[in-house]
Amino acid sequence: MSLEEMPWEETHQARQERLLRQMRGNPRVAYMLLHGPVPHWVKVARQHRDQKAREARQAATDARTELTETEPQPTVRTRGRHRAPRRWWGWPANALGATLLLGLKTLGILGASPTPDMGSPT
């Protein structure tokens, strides 16, 4: 039955019944039939929540653009502190050890002793 065949206008109740017959098996329709339609305050609360979320996003966007306008952006990326820098105590310790070893070898070649000769106790 199409709308052209109907000689009268469909009432709200008749339209609702026709649509409910078409949507039989839909869980949302079953819930609505069981609990009734959604109250007006739910729709208003959803609109307020959406409006606050939009305002918060707009404020964040405004703050971000304000920061980018006032502060110059760095041209070179700085190295992040994702790990601690290496300690450089190893190089001086190796250099000192190599110097002392070279000095001992030099004294050994020259025949000098690094400690004064105290003589033997016997």
Short mmCIF file of C-alpha atoms in Angstrom, two decimals:
data_model
loop_
_atom_site.label_atom_id
_atom_site.label_comp_id
_atom_site.label_asym_id
_atom_site.label_seq_id
_atom_site.Cartn_x
_atom_site.Cartn_y
_atom_site.Cartn_z
CA MET A 1 0.00 0.00 0.00
CA SER A 2 1.66 3.25 -1.12
CA LEU A 3 0.91 6.78 0.01
CA GLU A 4 -0.79 7.60 -3.30
CA GLU A 5 -3.39 4.90 -2.70
CA MET A 6 -4.33 6.32 0.71
CA PRO A 7 -7.15 8.82 0.32
CA TRP A 8 -6.63 10.18 3.82
CA GLU A 9 -3.62 11.44 5.74
CA GLU A 10 -2.03 8.99 8.08
CA THR A 11 -2.48 9.83 11.77
CA HIS A 12 0.47 9.91 14.16
CA GLN A 13 -0.74 6.80 15.97
CA ALA A 14 -1.21 4.86 12.72
CA ARG A 15 2.21 5.91 11.46
CA GLN A 16 3.85 4.88 14.74
CA GLU A 17 2.15 1.47 14.67
CA ARG A 18 3.18 0.93 11.03
CA LEU A 19 6.81 1.85 11.78
CA LEU A 20 6.89 -0.39 14.86
CA ARG A 21 5.64 -3.33 12.77
CA GLN A 22 8.41 -2.68 10.27
CA MET A 23 11.09 -2.53 12.98
CA ARG A 24 10.01 -5.70 14.78
CA GLY A 25 13.06 -7.52 16.20
CA ASN A 26 15.12 -4.34 16.72
CA PRO A 27 16.51 -4.36 20.32
CA ARG A 28 16.20 -0.58 20.67
CA VAL A 29 12.56 -0.67 19.67
CA ALA A 30 11.93 -3.54 22.11
CA TYR A 31 13.58 -1.52 24.89
CA MET A 32 11.50 1.55 24.02
CA LEU A 33 8.28 -0.49 24.08
CA LEU A 34 9.24 -1.98 27.43
CA HIS A 35 10.49 1.18 29.17
CA GLY A 36 8.85 3.96 27.19
CA PRO A 37 10.46 6.65 25.07
CA VAL A 38 13.57 8.49 26.25
CA PRO A 39 12.65 11.38 28.59
CA HIS A 40 13.35 14.93 27.49
CA TRP A 41 15.96 15.55 30.21
CA VAL A 42 18.17 12.81 28.73
CA LYS A 43 18.26 14.62 25.39
CA VAL A 44 18.93 17.96 27.10
CA ALA A 45 21.73 16.45 29.24
CA ARG A 46 23.32 14.95 26.12
CA GLN A 47 23.15 18.33 24.35
CA HIS A 48 24.75 20.09 27.34
CA ARG A 49 27.50 17.46 27.54
CA ASP A 50 28.22 17.78 23.83
CA GLN A 51 28.24 21.58 24.06
CA LYS A 52 30.72 21.52 26.97
CA ALA A 53 32.97 19.11 25.06
CA ARG A 54 32.89 21.39 22.00
CA GLU A 55 33.72 24.42 24.16
CA ALA A 56 36.62 22.56 25.82
CA ARG A 57 38.03 21.54 22.41
CA GLN A 58 37.67 25.11 21.17
CA ALA A 59 39.42 26.48 24.28
CA ALA A 60 42.27 23.99 23.85
CA THR A 61 42.62 24.94 20.20
CA ASP A 62 42.61 28.65 21.08
CA ALA A 63 45.26 28.13 23.77
CA ARG A 64 47.41 26.11 21.37
CA THR A 65 47.22 28.78 18.68
CA GLU A 66 47.96 31.47 21.27
CA LEU A 67 51.09 29.61 22.38
CA THR A 68 52.29 29.14 18.84
CA GLU A 69 51.77 32.82 18.10
CA THR A 70 53.60 34.11 21.20
CA GLU A 71 56.50 31.66 21.52
CA PRO A 72 58.96 31.07 18.68
CA GLN A 73 59.27 27.44 17.66
CA PRO A 74 62.75 25.89 17.86
CA THR A 75 64.28 25.29 14.45
CA VAL A 76 66.50 22.39 15.53
CA ARG A 77 65.14 19.49 17.51
CA THR A 78 66.87 19.19 20.86
CA ARG A 79 67.95 15.82 22.16
CA GLY A 80 65.47 14.45 24.62
CA ARG A 81 66.41 13.12 28.04
CA HIS A 82 65.16 9.59 27.45
CA ARG A 83 68.26 8.19 29.13
CA ALA A 84 71.03 9.53 31.32
CA PRO A 85 74.19 10.75 29.59
CA ARG A 86 77.29 8.58 29.71
CA ARG A 87 79.80 9.10 32.43
CA TRP A 88 83.25 10.18 31.23
CA TRP A 89 85.32 8.89 34.16
CA GLY A 90 86.65 5.99 32.07
CA TRP A 91 88.80 8.10 29.74
CA PRO A 92 90.75 9.96 32.45
CA ALA A 93 91.28 6.73 34.39
CA ASN A 94 92.66 5.00 31.28
CA ALA A 95 94.90 7.95 30.47
CA LEU A 96 96.28 8.06 34.03
CA GLY A 97 96.89 4.31 34.06
CA ALA A 98 98.63 4.41 30.67
CA THR A 99 100.86 7.27 31.84
CA LEU A 100 101.86 5.43 35.02
CA LEU A 101 102.57 2.22 33.09
CA LEU A 102 104.69 4.14 30.56
CA GLY A 103 106.61 5.74 33.43
CA LEU A 104 107.30 2.36 35.08
CA LYS A 105 108.47 0.89 31.76
CA THR A 106 110.74 3.88 31.19
CA LEU A 107 112.26 3.54 34.67
CA GLY A 108 112.72 -0.21 34.15
CA ILE A 109 114.56 0.40 30.88
CA LEU A 110 116.83 3.00 32.46
CA GLY A 111 117.58 0.70 35.36
CA ALA A 112 116.21 2.99 38.02
CA SER A 113 113.86 1.72 40.68
CA PRO A 114 110.69 3.66 41.50
CA THR A 115 111.41 3.11 45.22
CA PRO A 116 114.72 3.86 46.89
CA ASP A 117 116.90 0.83 47.54
CA MET A 118 116.68 0.12 51.25
CA GLY A 119 118.83 -2.92 51.25
CA SER A 120 117.95 -6.39 52.25
CA PRO A 121 117.03 -7.23 55.82
CA THR A 122 119.29 -10.28 55.94
#
